[in-house]
XYZ file of C-alpha atoms in Angstrom:
515
model
C 212.674 166.749 -12.191
C 210.052 166.495 -9.217
C 206.105 168.313 -10.045
C 206.935 170.948 -8.567
C 209.405 172.510 -10.853
C 207.206 172.191 -14.213
C 205.622 175.675 -13.182
C 206.189 178.520 -12.583
C 202.823 179.802 -12.612
C 201.101 180.970 -8.582
C 200.074 178.521 -6.704
C 196.437 177.855 -5.534
C 195.547 177.113 -2.016
C 192.202 175.261 -2.404
C 194.303 171.954 -0.444
C 193.001 174.599 2.876
C 189.813 174.310 1.559
C 189.171 170.918 1.764
C 191.287 170.927 5.396
C 188.327 173.020 6.935
C 185.556 171.024 5.596
C 187.599 167.959 7.153
C 187.697 170.288 10.155
C 184.402 171.325 10.313
C 183.228 167.182 9.776
C 185.406 166.520 13.172
C 183.271 169.204 14.997
C 180.194 168.073 13.805
C 181.186 164.437 15.073
C 181.708 165.679 18.500
C 178.822 167.619 18.806
C 176.657 164.819 17.579
C 178.479 162.163 19.885
C 178.010 165.000 23.113
C 174.289 165.643 23.369
C 173.453 162.438 24.922
C 176.250 162.926 28.012
C 174.607 166.534 28.526
C 170.979 165.446 28.429
C 169.718 162.641 30.070
C 170.013 163.390 33.473
C 167.937 166.327 33.292
C 166.140 166.350 30.556
C 165.968 161.765 29.346
C 165.859 159.967 32.771
C 163.019 162.134 34.180
C 160.775 161.474 31.155
C 162.002 157.333 30.893
C 162.959 156.621 34.099
C 165.944 156.418 33.807
C 169.026 155.699 36.539
C 172.731 155.546 35.840
C 173.118 151.647 35.434
C 170.370 152.654 32.101
C 172.972 155.470 31.263
C 175.688 153.494 31.329
C 174.125 150.599 29.478
C 173.856 152.918 26.717
C 176.894 153.890 26.433
C 178.982 150.921 26.673
C 177.652 149.591 23.849
C 177.565 152.589 21.585
C 181.380 152.346 22.956
C 181.809 148.262 21.398
C 179.053 149.633 18.469
C 181.804 151.875 17.344
C 184.806 150.029 18.331
C 182.493 147.514 15.514
C 182.337 150.129 13.347
C 185.780 151.300 12.855
C 186.973 147.650 11.875
C 184.968 147.921 8.393
C 184.806 152.495 7.944
C 188.443 152.340 6.669
C 187.548 149.328 4.049
C 183.642 150.646 3.183
C 185.721 154.145 2.549
C 188.016 152.887 0.613
C 185.637 151.228 -1.877
C 183.271 154.169 -2.152
C 186.350 156.259 -2.572
C 187.161 159.546 -0.780
C 183.515 161.461 -1.846
C 181.166 159.034 -1.552
C 182.338 156.871 2.010
C 182.836 160.374 3.349
C 178.617 161.230 2.058
C 177.365 157.851 3.510
C 178.956 158.858 6.571
C 178.536 161.872 7.546
C 174.576 160.973 5.906
C 174.662 157.517 8.100
C 175.271 159.239 11.340
C 173.701 163.137 11.550
C 170.669 160.444 10.555
C 170.917 158.508 13.179
C 171.421 162.052 15.470
C 168.409 163.360 14.840
C 166.524 160.035 15.450
C 166.903 160.013 19.132
C 164.628 162.770 19.127
C 161.915 160.514 17.994
C 162.626 157.787 20.553
C 159.639 159.524 23.192
C 157.374 159.381 20.532
C 158.223 155.142 19.315
C 158.306 154.928 23.184
C 155.149 155.895 23.888
C 153.533 154.428 20.499
C 154.590 151.028 21.690
C 153.613 151.868 25.921
C 149.875 153.524 24.903
C 149.606 152.725 21.410
C 149.528 156.189 21.209
C 151.887 156.707 17.770
C 150.398 159.829 15.710
C 151.511 162.302 18.625
C 153.874 165.463 18.773
C 157.175 166.200 21.693
C 154.308 166.776 24.441
C 151.802 164.368 23.620
C 154.332 161.745 23.957
C 155.982 162.655 27.509
C 152.549 163.455 27.981
C 151.285 159.679 27.524
C 154.366 158.453 28.591
C 153.311 159.597 32.311
C 150.190 157.148 32.411
C 151.817 154.190 31.627
C 151.627 152.453 35.538
C 154.494 149.944 34.379
C 157.555 152.152 34.750
C 159.888 148.707 33.871
C 158.400 148.132 30.975
C 159.103 152.362 29.802
C 162.421 151.715 30.301
C 163.032 148.117 29.084
C 161.642 149.752 25.337
C 162.815 153.527 26.355
C 166.017 152.390 26.981
C 165.802 149.524 23.761
C 165.350 153.067 21.761
C 168.834 154.967 21.970
C 171.033 152.094 21.957
C 169.309 150.933 18.441
C 168.947 155.402 17.287
C 173.515 155.175 18.716
C 173.841 152.120 16.692
C 173.028 154.064 13.729
C 174.983 156.506 15.319
C 178.441 154.457 15.466
C 178.095 153.511 12.900
C 178.142 156.124 10.612
C 180.948 158.009 12.676
C 183.003 155.364 12.657
C 183.912 156.701 8.933
C 185.418 160.317 9.752
C 188.572 159.551 10.848
C 189.439 157.213 8.155
C 187.300 159.202 5.587
C 189.419 162.425 7.037
C 192.962 160.724 6.968
C 191.818 159.536 3.271
C 191.785 163.074 1.488
C 194.680 164.786 3.958
C 195.891 161.806 1.777
C 195.382 163.010 -1.718
C 195.404 166.594 -1.347
C 198.282 166.922 1.307
C 201.974 165.820 0.080
C 203.584 163.770 3.235
C 205.733 166.734 4.448
C 202.396 168.477 4.578
C 200.160 165.592 6.162
C 200.524 165.862 9.896
C 200.121 169.334 10.270
C 196.479 169.155 8.499
C 196.011 166.264 10.317
C 197.030 168.617 13.378
C 194.089 171.089 12.408
C 191.576 169.300 11.176
C 191.300 166.682 14.408
C 191.242 169.676 16.290
C 187.604 169.637 15.559
C 187.595 167.372 18.514
C 188.552 169.518 21.160
C 186.060 172.211 19.643
C 183.447 170.041 19.234
C 184.279 169.519 22.641
C 184.019 172.835 24.031
C 180.434 174.324 22.185
C 179.564 171.011 22.897
C 178.135 172.678 26.221
C 178.036 176.152 26.001
C 175.290 174.659 23.288
C 173.671 171.936 23.776
C 171.896 172.425 27.391
C 170.607 175.947 26.179
C 168.640 174.260 23.500
C 167.016 171.433 25.403
C 166.433 173.955 28.179
C 164.317 176.262 25.676
C 163.123 174.238 22.909
C 163.128 170.326 24.377
C 165.939 167.948 25.006
C 164.436 166.671 21.334
C 165.072 169.665 19.430
C 168.672 169.477 20.964
C 169.436 166.365 18.300
C 167.720 167.517 15.578
C 169.040 170.873 15.208
C 172.848 169.281 15.727
C 171.973 166.303 13.629
C 170.867 168.246 10.988
C 174.462 171.160 10.337
C 176.174 167.204 9.477
C 172.953 167.545 6.366
C 174.151 171.122 5.636
C 178.122 169.758 6.134
C 177.524 167.371 2.810
C 175.243 170.200 0.530
C 178.682 172.085 0.923
C 180.837 168.619 0.584
C 178.860 167.362 -2.291
C 180.404 170.821 -3.871
C 183.547 172.089 -2.960
C 185.349 167.867 -2.998
C 186.643 166.301 -6.376
C 189.843 165.111 -6.488
C 193.041 167.319 -6.906
C 193.713 166.922 -10.648
C 189.860 167.072 -12.060
C 188.732 169.669 -9.569
C 189.108 173.858 -11.237
C 189.913 175.106 -8.269
C 193.210 173.555 -8.797
C 195.240 175.163 -10.657
C 198.804 173.281 -12.328
C 200.995 174.838 -9.435
C 199.498 174.143 -6.953
C 198.606 170.569 -8.030
C 202.032 169.618 -8.753
C 202.951 170.722 -4.924
C 199.752 168.214 -4.024
C 201.495 165.424 -5.485
C 205.696 166.658 -5.544
C 206.315 162.840 -3.002
C 205.320 161.055 -7.525
C 208.597 161.793 -9.519
C 210.809 159.665 -10.389
C 212.181 158.278 -7.166
C 209.569 157.845 -4.752
C 207.913 155.754 -7.742
C 210.702 153.231 -7.771
C 211.058 153.319 -4.555
C 207.473 152.960 -3.969
C 206.938 149.653 -6.772
C 209.726 147.668 -5.102
C 208.418 148.264 -1.596
C 204.748 147.553 -3.100
C 206.821 143.831 -4.608
C 208.408 142.906 -1.368
C 205.097 143.991 0.533
C 203.315 141.073 2.357
C 199.743 140.279 3.951
C 199.439 139.567 7.266
C 196.216 137.513 8.363
C 193.399 138.398 11.088
C 194.574 135.249 12.815
C 198.539 136.012 12.611
C 198.136 139.322 14.375
C 198.149 137.649 17.908
C 201.620 135.468 17.096
C 203.359 139.002 17.749
C 204.068 140.794 21.281
C 203.914 144.078 19.376
C 199.850 143.291 18.809
C 198.650 143.081 22.459
C 201.311 144.859 24.145
C 198.768 147.721 21.654
C 196.084 146.149 22.282
C 195.864 146.662 25.593
C 197.754 149.794 25.647
C 193.949 149.834 24.009
C 192.585 148.264 26.628
C 193.641 150.274 29.038
C 193.591 152.983 28.215
C 190.641 153.642 26.223
C 187.665 154.070 28.313
C 189.053 156.827 30.633
C 188.494 159.253 27.695
C 184.932 157.757 27.553
C 184.611 157.854 30.967
C 184.913 161.719 31.373
C 183.242 162.578 27.773
C 180.345 160.699 28.274
C 180.421 161.343 32.919
C 181.736 164.982 33.408
C 178.346 166.385 33.033
C 176.510 163.069 35.500
C 179.082 164.298 38.032
C 179.311 167.236 38.790
C 174.983 166.948 38.626
C 175.649 163.827 40.990
C 178.068 165.488 43.130
C 177.179 169.128 43.410
C 173.952 169.615 42.198
C 174.531 171.322 38.753
C 171.946 171.478 36.225
C 173.560 171.293 32.576
C 173.320 174.306 31.637
C 175.013 175.610 35.259
C 177.740 173.025 34.937
C 178.325 174.970 30.855
C 181.568 176.892 32.009
C 182.960 174.261 34.183
C 182.899 172.058 31.254
C 183.909 174.450 29.066
C 187.124 175.124 30.887
C 187.156 171.226 31.277
C 188.067 170.685 27.733
C 190.000 173.966 27.237
C 192.471 172.311 29.041
C 192.270 169.264 27.210
C 194.385 172.070 24.170
C 197.527 171.339 26.568
C 197.574 167.290 24.585
C 199.367 169.137 22.110
C 201.994 168.076 24.056
C 201.842 164.886 22.666
C 203.193 165.641 19.220
C 206.596 167.651 20.587
C 207.960 165.479 23.179
C 208.413 162.415 21.885
C 209.876 164.024 18.633
C 212.401 166.575 21.442
C 213.441 162.545 22.832
C 214.641 161.898 19.010
C 216.163 164.399 17.928
C 217.763 165.930 21.339
C 218.590 162.812 22.864
C 218.972 160.411 20.121
C 216.697 158.083 20.557
C 214.831 155.796 18.065
C 211.166 156.714 17.712
C 209.876 153.440 19.468
C 212.085 153.842 23.100
C 210.882 158.081 22.714
C 206.825 157.361 22.370
C 207.691 155.118 25.328
C 209.341 158.218 27.124
C 206.988 160.151 26.667
C 203.802 158.469 27.168
C 205.577 156.987 30.974
C 205.857 161.098 31.457
C 201.483 161.189 30.272
C 200.889 158.178 32.319
C 201.633 160.044 35.621
C 198.949 162.816 35.373
C 196.096 160.798 36.118
C 196.732 160.229 38.816
C 196.114 163.469 40.077
C 192.710 162.729 40.141
C 193.077 160.166 42.635
C 192.935 163.774 44.181
C 189.713 164.922 42.724
C 187.427 163.961 45.465
C 188.673 164.584 48.499
C 189.538 168.197 47.019
C 186.344 168.596 45.415
C 184.635 169.722 48.976
C 187.032 172.960 49.079
C 186.017 173.721 45.054
C 184.528 172.032 42.205
C 186.943 173.133 39.869
C 189.653 171.172 41.748
C 188.337 168.385 40.204
C 187.550 170.037 37.069
C 190.774 170.893 36.612
C 192.358 167.844 37.419
C 189.929 165.824 34.652
C 191.249 167.912 31.916
C 194.681 167.816 32.534
C 194.014 163.993 33.012
C 191.781 164.430 29.947
C 194.684 166.400 28.079
C 197.336 163.598 28.954
C 195.131 161.029 27.911
C 195.075 162.652 24.422
C 199.100 163.059 24.266
C 199.284 159.161 25.228
C 196.771 158.548 22.596
C 198.490 160.016 20.054
C 201.530 158.617 20.912
C 200.249 155.030 21.133
C 199.046 155.599 17.682
C 202.135 155.906 16.132
C 203.722 152.674 17.621
C 201.541 150.803 15.501
C 203.433 151.808 12.172
C 207.156 151.902 14.007
C 206.680 148.184 14.788
C 204.572 146.999 11.573
C 204.822 147.089 8.063
C 202.373 149.269 6.006
C 200.049 146.738 5.396
C 199.657 145.150 8.837
C 198.833 148.592 10.394
C 195.331 149.331 9.373
C 194.445 145.807 10.796
C 196.738 146.046 13.722
C 195.066 149.629 14.207
C 191.930 147.625 14.062
C 192.477 144.982 16.767
C 193.442 148.228 19.212
C 190.169 149.853 18.490
C 188.182 146.883 19.602
C 190.314 146.311 22.588
C 189.932 149.408 23.487
C 186.513 149.646 22.613
C 185.642 145.662 25.546
C 187.505 148.242 27.940
C 185.304 151.830 26.810
C 182.644 149.061 27.188
C 183.203 148.086 30.779
C 183.694 150.872 32.557
C 180.974 152.553 31.293
C 178.763 150.579 32.347
C 180.156 148.811 35.110
C 180.586 153.468 35.945
C 176.629 153.138 35.516
C 176.105 150.053 37.952
C 177.980 151.037 40.836
C 176.905 154.354 40.578
C 173.038 153.363 41.543
C 174.282 151.047 43.141
C 176.378 153.369 46.543
C 173.589 156.098 45.707
C 170.628 153.361 47.051
C 172.998 152.004 49.239
C 175.953 153.277 50.991
C 174.069 156.775 51.628
C 173.412 157.650 55.256
C 171.022 160.259 56.772
C 172.160 161.714 59.880
C 174.889 158.340 60.249
C 171.975 156.332 59.545
C 171.943 153.768 55.810
C 169.315 154.864 54.253
C 167.867 151.416 53.790
C 167.216 151.182 57.835
C 164.934 154.723 57.852
C 163.836 153.720 54.694
C 163.656 149.311 53.706
C 160.788 150.193 50.556
C 164.015 151.405 48.608
C 165.595 147.872 48.199
C 163.426 146.935 45.666
C 162.234 150.518 44.485
C 163.457 152.982 42.710
C 164.129 156.344 45.507
C 162.243 159.506 44.168
C 163.438 162.347 42.868
C 165.727 164.483 44.155
C 164.296 162.604 47.110
C 167.028 163.366 49.221
C 167.498 166.642 48.984
C 164.667 166.771 49.948
C 165.461 165.289 53.410
C 168.617 167.905 53.107
C 166.129 171.415 53.567
C 164.173 169.713 56.728
C 167.980 169.307 58.010
C 169.436 166.135 57.985
C 172.397 165.172 57.568
C 173.013 163.245 54.506
C 175.726 161.570 52.550
C 175.234 160.807 49.355
C 177.197 157.660 49.223
C 177.419 158.795 45.101
C 180.663 160.040 46.483
C 182.371 156.885 47.383
C 181.139 155.817 43.953
C 183.114 158.440 41.932
C 186.265 157.934 43.793
C 186.389 153.895 43.228
C 185.779 154.979 39.436
C 188.724 158.000 39.294
C 191.576 155.288 40.851
C 190.672 153.253 38.395
C 191.100 155.712 35.947
C 194.242 157.506 38.011
C 196.822 153.994 37.385
C 195.145 152.694 34.392
C 198.043 154.156 31.983
C 200.811 153.069 34.306
C 199.155 149.262 34.298
C 199.022 149.202 31.122
C 202.869 151.282 30.070
C 204.232 148.250 31.913
C 202.492 145.789 30.614
C 203.474 147.418 27.055
C 207.389 147.412 28.427
C 206.971 144.191 29.117
C 205.687 142.721 26.371
C 207.810 145.168 24.293
C 211.104 146.067 26.350
C 212.663 147.432 22.997
C 212.115 148.149 19.252
C 211.900 145.985 17.073
C 209.868 145.901 13.882
C 208.206 143.207 12.853
C 209.549 141.254 9.112
C 207.034 139.376 7.001
C 208.603 136.775 5.858
């Protein structure tokens, strides 16, 4: 008899309080991740003389740090257990988020010897340094370190949240609970552009990092008192505990025992013997970078091409991320193919992924049609982002379709690494490309910029230099527009290329059976 039938008392619903905590943790996770992308161009770059290439280096390395940390985060949470593991994860990333705020003071200390200064004092001290290259190198290195700490902690959010969900929800409710807490990612992305730039404008970019970073420490204070194992929680009565543990009846225990007896481990090296591993890894490599590019460069795009400040771009960015909510279709469409069309789960997912792969092709039109209104590329990027999130949900599920449970975490880690490498490449190459096209492809009254101003070949173009030329009546065509066209084109075709390679490697459903 199931545990569910052993009690007749009215059931508490404390599991949803836990789900709410996971939701807020994920929201904070995405807020902390976006502070840099929403402050660097207007507030940080002028202070440290950064170019697109400098920012691209920082974001590219964050992708690598995050991917590497994902390989170990799950094991760490399992070792520390859910409560302590989550506290460590959010504590580390909140510390890393706040650490960004002190990069200016540290840069001042290293470049001028003035350590005991405030935020404004650091700005004044840095402004006196004649060796701009030294300031750039020091500040970039310090921000890279802060991003490393942030990535190290943030990698623990999803493993800890999924583990908490498994502890507080029966199997049949876990997908629903996961979709709820995962919505925090979208809420964080929506809240960021309508809060972070305004905090930075009112109190300085440093306070944006501190205020948003401090939210994690507030969350920790609640988590200490809110979370305990359901069987030990005073807020979970017998009826709710029976509901949570309804899978633990005699039938499931026997089934799990048999499965445990037959389970075999697969070494990291042996994983690469299977085409299914390569299919998943290549799919992640080709597409993860697209999402990271949209996340990290959307504001820079609106500023470079349309001259928007971070506060002016708040509404367009909010609309952009609102459109990504369409990704919920990603969870429904494969089910339709399986239930209505009789496909096996892998075939249904691949059919859905093929459909999602066509939507990013709209990015080819972002630049050509952007001349009519900036809302056109905003909407197109939002649709491409929604397609990515739908694609991402399904590509993760293909691992469970093809691999035994004992190998899922390892294969997922390999795919995460591949996605991190792809993200590194697109972010780093984007920054370098944008700087190159900005300097070498810009024309003034039809004449290349460097023919008119050859002194800038080995120098950085002054801030607002092109705006000043436009004010004189000169016809300026910024080459950076072509740079964005190139990257948008890469993003547009990445999914179809990834899908074709995956389908070629694994044309039909073929689960891995370990012998």
